[in-house]
Amino acid sequence: MFSLLIALASNAALPTLAPTPAPIATRALKDLPNVTVKYFDVAGKDGKAIEKNLKKVRTDAKTKQFSAVSSNWNVAASVKQSRTGDKCTITGVVPTFSGTVELPRLVTPDALPADVKTNFQTYVDGLDRAVASNFFFVYDRIPALVTTVTGKDCTQGAALWTGGIERIKAEALQYSAAASAAAAVPAARATPVAAAARSAPSAPSAPAAASPPSNSGY
């Protein structure tokens, strides 16, 4: 488990993203296929200013919820079918996982002290691992679903796929929520803590709905 309460200066810290701890610490977004990472700019001449700007650009005006990262995932599937008379059987499923992520980056990193840049990058790397952990939770469960669907009647298989994706989606949200709660305690105890960082942030955004299987012929 890691805390994302990373100090950028001796008396300031970034707002905390309640992260999902990575099952394997070395797994990051770069280790997943079809993941697009976009960046939004964060400005500031020191840690305190960076913290203030990050909260400004990533706090929802309506809900007042802060999230330093946003993400969504999708699972599409190409299905191979076999027909014998009136019987249709799924003989193969090729799933495609994809995801999009938005992470913060410094506007003028070269103008900042080395320790500020290093600590900010540590913070961003933590966000990366948190989202990767959520994505891998989904990605690692896809092969079992493929096995469940393969060999089934086409109508039954389509229903099993849709139900399986919905179950994974629900479990992924529970996984993220549980990990966020577990991370909240050590994050709250971390010091130094800027006053603005004490409010509980929102977890990464909920995953997008997955695509149902599509027929690809024989």
PDB file of N, CA and C in Angstrom, residues 128-211:
ATOM      1  N   ASP A 128      -0.536   6.740 -11.323  1.00  0.00           N
ATOM      2  CA  ASP A 128      -0.413   5.772 -12.410  1.00  0.00           C
ATOM      3  C   ASP A 128      -0.633   4.355 -11.895  1.00  0.00           C
ATOM      4  N   ARG A 129       0.047   4.008 -10.803  1.00  0.00           N
ATOM      5  CA  ARG A 129      -0.068   2.646 -10.259  1.00  0.00           C
ATOM      6  C   ARG A 129      -1.469   2.386  -9.710  1.00  0.00           C
ATOM      7  N   ALA A 130      -2.100   3.427  -9.159  1.00  0.00           N
ATOM      8  CA  ALA A 130      -3.445   3.255  -8.615  1.00  0.00           C
ATOM      9  C   ALA A 130      -4.438   2.903  -9.722  1.00  0.00           C
ATOM     10  N   VAL A 131      -4.372   3.653 -10.829  1.00  0.00           N
ATOM     11  CA  VAL A 131      -5.270   3.364 -11.947  1.00  0.00           C
ATOM     12  C   VAL A 131      -4.918   2.022 -12.574  1.00  0.00           C
ATOM     13  N   ALA A 132      -3.626   1.738 -12.717  1.00  0.00           N
ATOM     14  CA  ALA A 132      -3.201   0.456 -13.289  1.00  0.00           C
ATOM     15  C   ALA A 132      -3.727  -0.707 -12.466  1.00  0.00           C
ATOM     16  N   SER A 133      -3.725  -0.558 -11.152  1.00  0.00           N
ATOM     17  CA  SER A 133      -4.240  -1.602 -10.290  1.00  0.00           C
ATOM     18  C   SER A 133      -5.717  -1.858 -10.568  1.00  0.00           C
ATOM     19  N   ASN A 134      -6.487  -0.779 -10.727  1.00  0.00           N
ATOM     20  CA  ASN A 134      -7.904  -0.924 -11.058  1.00  0.00           C
ATOM     21  C   ASN A 134      -8.094  -1.579 -12.424  1.00  0.00           C
ATOM     22  N   PHE A 135      -7.311  -1.135 -13.400  1.00  0.00           N
ATOM     23  CA  PHE A 135      -7.416  -1.695 -14.744  1.00  0.00           C
ATOM     24  C   PHE A 135      -7.024  -3.174 -14.764  1.00  0.00           C
ATOM     25  N   PHE A 136      -5.936  -3.505 -14.052  1.00  0.00           N
ATOM     26  CA  PHE A 136      -5.500  -4.899 -14.028  1.00  0.00           C
ATOM     27  C   PHE A 136      -6.523  -5.789 -13.320  1.00  0.00           C
ATOM     28  N   PHE A 137      -7.247  -5.233 -12.357  1.00  0.00           N
ATOM     29  CA  PHE A 137      -8.306  -5.994 -11.697  1.00  0.00           C
ATOM     30  C   PHE A 137      -9.295  -6.495 -12.742  1.00  0.00           C
ATOM     31  N   VAL A 138      -9.627  -5.637 -13.698  1.00  0.00           N
ATOM     32  CA  VAL A 138     -10.539  -6.009 -14.782  1.00  0.00           C
ATOM     33  C   VAL A 138      -9.837  -6.927 -15.786  1.00  0.00           C
ATOM     34  N   TYR A 139      -8.679  -6.498 -16.232  1.00  0.00           N
ATOM     35  CA  TYR A 139      -7.933  -7.204 -17.277  1.00  0.00           C
ATOM     36  C   TYR A 139      -7.645  -8.657 -16.890  1.00  0.00           C
ATOM     37  N   ASP A 140      -7.302  -8.886 -15.648  1.00  0.00           N
ATOM     38  CA  ASP A 140      -6.950 -10.230 -15.189  1.00  0.00           C
ATOM     39  C   ASP A 140      -8.152 -11.169 -15.124  1.00  0.00           C
ATOM     40  N   ARG A 141      -9.362 -10.618 -15.139  1.00  0.00           N
ATOM     41  CA  ARG A 141     -10.567 -11.444 -15.039  1.00  0.00           C
ATOM     42  C   ARG A 141     -11.188 -11.760 -16.397  1.00  0.00           C
ATOM     43  N   ILE A 142     -10.686 -11.157 -17.442  1.00  0.00           N
ATOM     44  CA  ILE A 142     -11.250 -11.374 -18.771  1.00  0.00           C
ATOM     45  C   ILE A 142     -11.043 -12.805 -19.273  1.00  0.00           C
ATOM     46  N   PRO A 143      -9.840 -13.409 -19.121  1.00  0.00           N
ATOM     47  CA  PRO A 143      -9.646 -14.778 -19.636  1.00  0.00           C
ATOM     48  C   PRO A 143     -10.651 -15.780 -19.070  1.00  0.00           C
ATOM     49  N   ALA A 144     -10.977 -15.670 -17.790  1.00  0.00           N
ATOM     50  CA  ALA A 144     -11.939 -16.602 -17.187  1.00  0.00           C
ATOM     51  C   ALA A 144     -13.318 -16.420 -17.814  1.00  0.00           C
ATOM     52  N   LEU A 145     -13.687 -15.192 -18.117  1.00  0.00           N
ATOM     53  CA  LEU A 145     -14.977 -14.936 -18.747  1.00  0.00           C
ATOM     54  C   LEU A 145     -15.002 -15.500 -20.162  1.00  0.00           C
ATOM     55  N   VAL A 146     -13.897 -15.351 -20.878  1.00  0.00           N
ATOM     56  CA  VAL A 146     -13.797 -15.914 -22.224  1.00  0.00           C
ATOM     57  C   VAL A 146     -14.004 -17.425 -22.175  1.00  0.00           C
ATOM     58  N   THR A 147     -13.376 -18.080 -21.207  1.00  0.00           N
ATOM     59  CA  THR A 147     -13.520 -19.529 -21.054  1.00  0.00           C
ATOM     60  C   THR A 147     -14.970 -19.912 -20.766  1.00  0.00           C
ATOM     61  N   THR A 148     -15.638 -19.125 -19.942  1.00  0.00           N
ATOM     62  CA  THR A 148     -17.034 -19.392 -19.596  1.00  0.00           C
ATOM     63  C   THR A 148     -17.947 -19.306 -20.820  1.00  0.00           C
ATOM     64  N   VAL A 149     -17.679 -18.346 -21.685  1.00  0.00           N
ATOM     65  CA  VAL A 149     -18.538 -18.101 -22.847  1.00  0.00           C
ATOM     66  C   VAL A 149     -18.276 -19.096 -23.971  1.00  0.00           C
ATOM     67  N   THR A 150     -17.032 -19.472 -24.171  1.00  0.00           N
ATOM     68  CA  THR A 150     -16.653 -20.354 -25.267  1.00  0.00           C
ATOM     69  C   THR A 150     -17.318 -21.725 -25.131  1.00  0.00           C
ATOM     70  N   GLY A 151     -17.912 -22.179 -26.240  1.00  0.00           N
ATOM     71  CA  GLY A 151     -18.581 -23.470 -26.259  1.00  0.00           C
ATOM     72  C   GLY A 151     -20.061 -23.400 -25.930  1.00  0.00           C
ATOM     73  N   LYS A 152     -20.530 -22.239 -25.534  1.00  0.00           N
ATOM     74  CA  LYS A 152     -21.930 -22.082 -25.164  1.00  0.00           C
ATOM     75  C   LYS A 152     -22.788 -21.759 -26.393  1.00  0.00           C
ATOM     76  N   ASP A 153     -24.077 -22.017 -26.274  1.00  0.00           N
ATOM     77  CA  ASP A 153     -25.042 -21.582 -27.267  1.00  0.00           C
ATOM     78  C   ASP A 153     -24.895 -20.066 -27.453  1.00  0.00           C
ATOM     79  N   CYS A 154     -25.056 -19.592 -28.685  1.00  0.00           N
ATOM     80  CA  CYS A 154     -24.785 -18.185 -28.976  1.00  0.00           C
ATOM     81  C   CYS A 154     -25.612 -17.225 -28.116  1.00  0.00           C
ATOM     82  N   THR A 155     -26.891 -17.521 -27.975  1.00  0.00           N
ATOM     83  CA  THR A 155     -27.739 -16.649 -27.175  1.00  0.00           C
ATOM     84  C   THR A 155     -27.335 -16.702 -25.707  1.00  0.00           C
ATOM     85  N   GLN A 156     -27.088 -17.902 -25.211  1.00  0.00           N
ATOM     86  CA  GLN A 156     -26.672 -18.062 -23.824  1.00  0.00           C
ATOM     87  C   GLN A 156     -25.317 -17.398 -23.591  1.00  0.00           C
ATOM     88  N   GLY A 157     -24.405 -17.596 -24.550  1.00  0.00           N
ATOM     89  CA  GLY A 157     -23.066 -17.024 -24.417  1.00  0.00           C
ATOM     90  C   GLY A 157     -23.082 -15.508 -24.373  1.00  0.00           C
ATOM     91  N   ALA A 158     -23.937 -14.895 -25.204  1.00  0.00           N
ATOM     92  CA  ALA A 158     -24.038 -13.430 -25.207  1.00  0.00           C
ATOM     93  C   ALA A 158     -24.525 -12.922 -23.855  1.00  0.00           C
ATOM     94  N   ALA A 159     -25.508 -13.638 -23.283  1.00  0.00           N
ATOM     95  CA  ALA A 159     -26.037 -13.242 -21.970  1.00  0.00           C
ATOM     96  C   ALA A 159     -24.981 -13.421 -20.887  1.00  0.00           C
ATOM     97  N   LEU A 160     -24.216 -14.527 -20.976  1.00  0.00           N
ATOM     98  CA  LEU A 160     -23.158 -14.776 -19.997  1.00  0.00           C
ATOM     99  C   LEU A 160     -22.076 -13.700 -20.076  1.00  0.00           C
ATOM    100  N   TRP A 161     -21.748 -13.283 -21.288  1.00  0.00           N
ATOM    101  CA  TRP A 161     -20.735 -12.244 -21.462  1.00  0.00           C
ATOM    102  C   TRP A 161     -21.189 -10.926 -20.851  1.00  0.00           C
ATOM    103  N   THR A 162     -22.406 -10.522 -21.210  1.00  0.00           N
ATOM    104  CA  THR A 162     -22.935  -9.259 -20.689  1.00  0.00           C
ATOM    105  C   THR A 162     -23.018  -9.282 -19.164  1.00  0.00           C
ATOM    106  N   GLY A 163     -23.516 -10.384 -18.631  1.00  0.00           N
ATOM    107  CA  GLY A 163     -23.613 -10.507 -17.176  1.00  0.00           C
ATOM    108  C   GLY A 163     -22.255 -10.541 -16.515  1.00  0.00           C
ATOM    109  N   GLY A 164     -21.308 -11.205 -17.165  1.00  0.00           N
ATOM    110  CA  GLY A 164     -19.959 -11.292 -16.616  1.00  0.00           C
ATOM    111  C   GLY A 164     -19.267  -9.943 -16.562  1.00  0.00           C
ATOM    112  N   ILE A 165     -19.423  -9.155 -17.610  1.00  0.00           N
ATOM    113  CA  ILE A 165     -18.820  -7.822 -17.640  1.00  0.00           C
ATOM    114  C   ILE A 165     -19.443  -6.928 -16.573  1.00  0.00           C
ATOM    115  N   GLU A 166     -20.750  -7.012 -16.415  1.00  0.00           N
ATOM    116  CA  GLU A 166     -21.419  -6.214 -15.388  1.00  0.00           C
ATOM    117  C   GLU A 166     -20.946  -6.609 -13.995  1.00  0.00           C
ATOM    118  N   ARG A 167     -20.731  -7.909 -13.795  1.00  0.00           N
ATOM    119  CA  ARG A 167     -20.235  -8.382 -12.492  1.00  0.00           C
ATOM    120  C   ARG A 167     -18.817  -7.870 -12.248  1.00  0.00           C
ATOM    121  N   ILE A 168     -17.963  -7.943 -13.255  1.00  0.00           N
ATOM    122  CA  ILE A 168     -16.592  -7.440 -13.120  1.00  0.00           C
ATOM    123  C   ILE A 168     -16.604  -5.947 -12.832  1.00  0.00           C
ATOM    124  N   LYS A 169     -17.484  -5.232 -13.504  1.00  0.00           N
ATOM    125  CA  LYS A 169     -17.590  -3.788 -13.293  1.00  0.00           C
ATOM    126  C   LYS A 169     -17.958  -3.484 -11.843  1.00  0.00           C
ATOM    127  N   ALA A 170     -18.947  -4.208 -11.323  1.00  0.00           N
ATOM    128  CA  ALA A 170     -19.379  -3.992  -9.941  1.00  0.00           C
ATOM    129  C   ALA A 170     -18.271  -4.359  -8.956  1.00  0.00           C
ATOM    130  N   GLU A 171     -17.598  -5.467  -9.214  1.00  0.00           N
ATOM    131  CA  GLU A 171     -16.517  -5.902  -8.327  1.00  0.00           C
ATOM    132  C   GLU A 171     -15.343  -4.931  -8.373  1.00  0.00           C
ATOM    133  N   ALA A 172     -15.082  -4.369  -9.557  1.00  0.00           N
ATOM    134  CA  ALA A 172     -13.987  -3.408  -9.688  1.00  0.00           C
ATOM    135  C   ALA A 172     -14.258  -2.153  -8.867  1.00  0.00           C
ATOM    136  N   LEU A 173     -15.511  -1.718  -8.844  1.00  0.00           N
ATOM    137  CA  LEU A 173     -15.872  -0.549  -8.046  1.00  0.00           C
ATOM    138  C   LEU A 173     -15.733  -0.857  -6.555  1.00  0.00           C
ATOM    139  N   GLN A 174     -16.125  -2.068  -6.155  1.00  0.00           N
ATOM    140  CA  GLN A 174     -15.978  -2.468  -4.753  1.00  0.00           C
ATOM    141  C   GLN A 174     -14.505  -2.559  -4.380  1.00  0.00           C
ATOM    142  N   TYR A 175     -13.711  -3.090  -5.271  1.00  0.00           N
ATOM    143  CA  TYR A 175     -12.269  -3.218  -5.044  1.00  0.00           C
ATOM    144  C   TYR A 175     -11.630  -1.844  -4.838  1.00  0.00           C
ATOM    145  N   SER A 176     -12.010  -0.901  -5.707  1.00  0.00           N
ATOM    146  CA  SER A 176     -11.460   0.448  -5.615  1.00  0.00           C
ATOM    147  C   SER A 176     -11.896   1.133  -4.327  1.00  0.00           C
ATOM    148  N   ALA A 177     -13.183   0.965  -3.981  1.00  0.00           N
ATOM    149  CA  ALA A 177     -13.702   1.599  -2.772  1.00  0.00           C
ATOM    150  C   ALA A 177     -13.027   1.043  -1.521  1.00  0.00           C
ATOM    151  N   ALA A 178     -12.841  -0.289  -1.477  1.00  0.00           N
ATOM    152  CA  ALA A 178     -12.213  -0.921  -0.316  1.00  0.00           C
ATOM    153  C   ALA A 178     -10.761  -0.478  -0.184  1.00  0.00           C
ATOM    154  N   ALA A 179     -10.062  -0.413  -1.302  1.00  0.00           N
ATOM    155  CA  ALA A 179      -8.662   0.000  -1.277  1.00  0.00           C
ATOM    156  C   ALA A 179      -8.540   1.466  -0.885  1.00  0.00           C
ATOM    157  N   SER A 180      -9.473   2.289  -1.361  1.00  0.00           N
ATOM    158  CA  SER A 180      -9.460   3.704  -1.012  1.00  0.00           C
ATOM    159  C   SER A 180      -9.646   3.891   0.488  1.00  0.00           C
ATOM    160  N   ALA A 181     -10.569   3.123   1.055  1.00  0.00           N
ATOM    161  CA  ALA A 181     -10.823   3.211   2.492  1.00  0.00           C
ATOM    162  C   ALA A 181      -9.600   2.772   3.279  1.00  0.00           C
ATOM    163  N   ALA A 182      -8.939   1.713   2.804  1.00  0.00           N
ATOM    164  CA  ALA A 182      -7.754   1.209   3.482  1.00  0.00           C
ATOM    165  C   ALA A 182      -6.606   2.212   3.411  1.00  0.00           C
ATOM    166  N   ALA A 183      -6.538   2.944   2.293  1.00  0.00           N
ATOM    167  CA  ALA A 183      -5.457   3.918   2.115  1.00  0.00           C
ATOM    168  C   ALA A 183      -5.707   5.206   2.875  1.00  0.00           C
ATOM    169  N   ALA A 184      -6.954   5.441   3.252  1.00  0.00           N
ATOM    170  CA  ALA A 184      -7.303   6.713   3.895  1.00  0.00           C
ATOM    171  C   ALA A 184      -6.634   6.887   5.254  1.00  0.00           C
ATOM    172  N   VAL A 185      -6.477   5.788   6.010  1.00  0.00           N
ATOM    173  CA  VAL A 185      -5.909   5.876   7.349  1.00  0.00           C
ATOM    174  C   VAL A 185      -4.450   6.300   7.331  1.00  0.00           C
ATOM    175  N   PRO A 186      -3.576   5.585   6.584  1.00  0.00           N
ATOM    176  CA  PRO A 186      -2.179   6.040   6.569  1.00  0.00           C
ATOM    177  C   PRO A 186      -2.011   7.400   5.915  1.00  0.00           C
ATOM    178  N   ALA A 187      -2.888   7.726   4.938  1.00  0.00           N
ATOM    179  CA  ALA A 187      -2.799   9.029   4.290  1.00  0.00           C
ATOM    180  C   ALA A 187      -3.121  10.138   5.284  1.00  0.00           C
ATOM    181  N   ALA A 188      -4.109   9.899   6.129  1.00  0.00           N
ATOM    182  CA  ALA A 188      -4.505  10.910   7.108  1.00  0.00           C
ATOM    183  C   ALA A 188      -3.424  11.126   8.162  1.00  0.00           C
ATOM    184  N   ARG A 189      -2.620  10.085   8.419  1.00  0.00           N
ATOM    185  CA  ARG A 189      -1.576  10.181   9.441  1.00  0.00           C
ATOM    186  C   ARG A 189      -0.281  10.772   8.893  1.00  0.00           C
ATOM    187  N   ALA A 190      -0.191  10.881   7.566  1.00  0.00           N
ATOM    188  CA  ALA A 190       1.034  11.372   6.952  1.00  0.00           C
ATOM    189  C   ALA A 190       1.262  12.821   7.341  1.00  0.00           C
ATOM    190  N   THR A 191       2.548  13.182   7.507  1.00  0.00           N
ATOM    191  CA  THR A 191       2.881  14.555   7.843  1.00  0.00           C
ATOM    192  C   THR A 191       4.072  14.993   7.000  1.00  0.00           C
ATOM    193  N   PRO A 192       4.198  16.313   6.725  1.00  0.00           N
ATOM    194  CA  PRO A 192       3.253  17.348   7.108  1.00  0.00           C
ATOM    195  C   PRO A 192       2.010  17.325   6.234  1.00  0.00           C
ATOM    196  N   VAL A 193       0.887  17.819   6.749  1.00  0.00           N
ATOM    197  CA  VAL A 193      -0.364  17.826   6.008  1.00  0.00           C
ATOM    198  C   VAL A 193      -0.854  19.253   5.856  1.00  0.00           C
ATOM    199  N   ALA A 194      -0.986  19.698   4.638  1.00  0.00           N
ATOM    200  CA  ALA A 194      -1.547  21.026   4.403  1.00  0.00           C
ATOM    201  C   ALA A 194      -3.031  20.970   4.702  1.00  0.00           C
ATOM    202  N   ALA A 195      -3.592  22.079   5.179  1.00  0.00           N
ATOM    203  CA  ALA A 195      -5.006  22.100   5.546  1.00  0.00           C
ATOM    204  C   ALA A 195      -5.893  21.710   4.379  1.00  0.00           C
ATOM    205  N   ALA A 196      -5.517  22.124   3.188  1.00  0.00           N
ATOM    206  CA  ALA A 196      -6.344  21.836   2.015  1.00  0.00           C
ATOM    207  C   ALA A 196      -6.340  20.369   1.656  1.00  0.00           C
ATOM    208  N   ALA A 197      -5.407  19.598   2.162  1.00  0.00           N
ATOM    209  CA  ALA A 197      -5.292  18.197   1.794  1.00  0.00           C
ATOM    210  C   ALA A 197      -6.047  17.282   2.732  1.00  0.00           C
ATOM    211  N   ARG A 198      -6.695  17.838   3.756  1.00  0.00           N
ATOM    212  CA  ARG A 198      -7.327  16.990   4.757  1.00  0.00           C
ATOM    213  C   ARG A 198      -8.701  16.484   4.335  1.00  0.00           C
ATOM    214  N   SER A 199      -9.314  17.119   3.329  1.00  0.00           N
ATOM    215  CA  SER A 199     -10.626  16.658   2.895  1.00  0.00           C
ATOM    216  C   SER A 199     -10.499  15.391   2.080  1.00  0.00           C
ATOM    217  N   ALA A 200     -11.487  14.509   2.203  1.00  0.00           N
ATOM    218  CA  ALA A 200     -11.449  13.228   1.504  1.00  0.00           C
ATOM    219  C   ALA A 200     -11.717  13.439   0.023  1.00  0.00           C
ATOM    220  N   PRO A 201     -10.820  12.989  -0.850  1.00  0.00           N
ATOM    221  CA  PRO A 201     -11.013  13.156  -2.292  1.00  0.00           C
ATOM    222  C   PRO A 201     -11.879  12.041  -2.848  1.00  0.00           C
ATOM    223  N   SER A 202     -12.275  12.180  -4.097  1.00  0.00           N
ATOM    224  CA  SER A 202     -13.056  11.128  -4.740  1.00  0.00           C
ATOM    225  C   SER A 202     -12.127  10.087  -5.330  1.00  0.00           C
ATOM    226  N   ALA A 203     -12.646   8.891  -5.501  1.00  0.00           N
ATOM    227  CA  ALA A 203     -11.884   7.815  -6.115  1.00  0.00           C
ATOM    228  C   ALA A 203     -11.879   8.018  -7.619  1.00  0.00           C
ATOM    229  N   PRO A 204     -11.025   7.275  -8.347  1.00  0.00           N
ATOM    230  CA  PRO A 204     -11.039   7.375  -9.808  1.00  0.00           C
ATOM    231  C   PRO A 204     -12.438   7.124 -10.349  1.00  0.00           C
ATOM    232  N   SER A 205     -12.734   7.709 -11.506  1.00  0.00           N
ATOM    233  CA  SER A 205     -14.072   7.607 -12.059  1.00  0.00           C
ATOM    234  C   SER A 205     -14.462   6.174 -12.365  1.00  0.00           C
ATOM    235  N   ALA A 206     -15.759   5.921 -12.331  1.00  0.00           N
ATOM    236  CA  ALA A 206     -16.267   4.574 -12.577  1.00  0.00           C
ATOM    237  C   ALA A 206     -15.951   4.143 -13.996  1.00  0.00           C
ATOM    238  N   PRO A 207     -15.740   2.844 -14.212  1.00  0.00           N
ATOM    239  CA  PRO A 207     -15.424   2.370 -15.551  1.00  0.00           C
ATOM    240  C   PRO A 207     -16.600   2.553 -16.497  1.00  0.00           C
ATOM    241  N   ALA A 208     -16.277   2.722 -17.758  1.00  0.00           N
ATOM    242  CA  ALA A 208     -17.325   2.843 -18.751  1.00  0.00           C
ATOM    243  C   ALA A 208     -17.943   1.481 -19.005  1.00  0.00           C
ATOM    244  N   ALA A 209     -19.136   1.486 -19.545  1.00  0.00           N
ATOM    245  CA  ALA A 209     -19.792   0.213 -19.853  1.00  0.00           C
ATOM    246  C   ALA A 209     -19.014  -0.514 -20.934  1.00  0.00           C
ATOM    247  N   ALA A 210     -18.893  -1.820 -20.776  1.00  0.00           N
ATOM    248  CA  ALA A 210     -18.136  -2.613 -21.740  1.00  0.00           C
ATOM    249  C   ALA A 210     -19.002  -2.949 -22.942  1.00  0.00           C
ATOM    250  N   SER A 211     -18.340  -3.130 -24.084  1.00  0.00           N
ATOM    251  CA  SER A 211     -19.061  -3.480 -25.291  1.00  0.00           C
ATOM    252  C   SER A 211     -19.461  -4.947 -25.283  1.00  0.00           C
TER     253      SER A 211
END
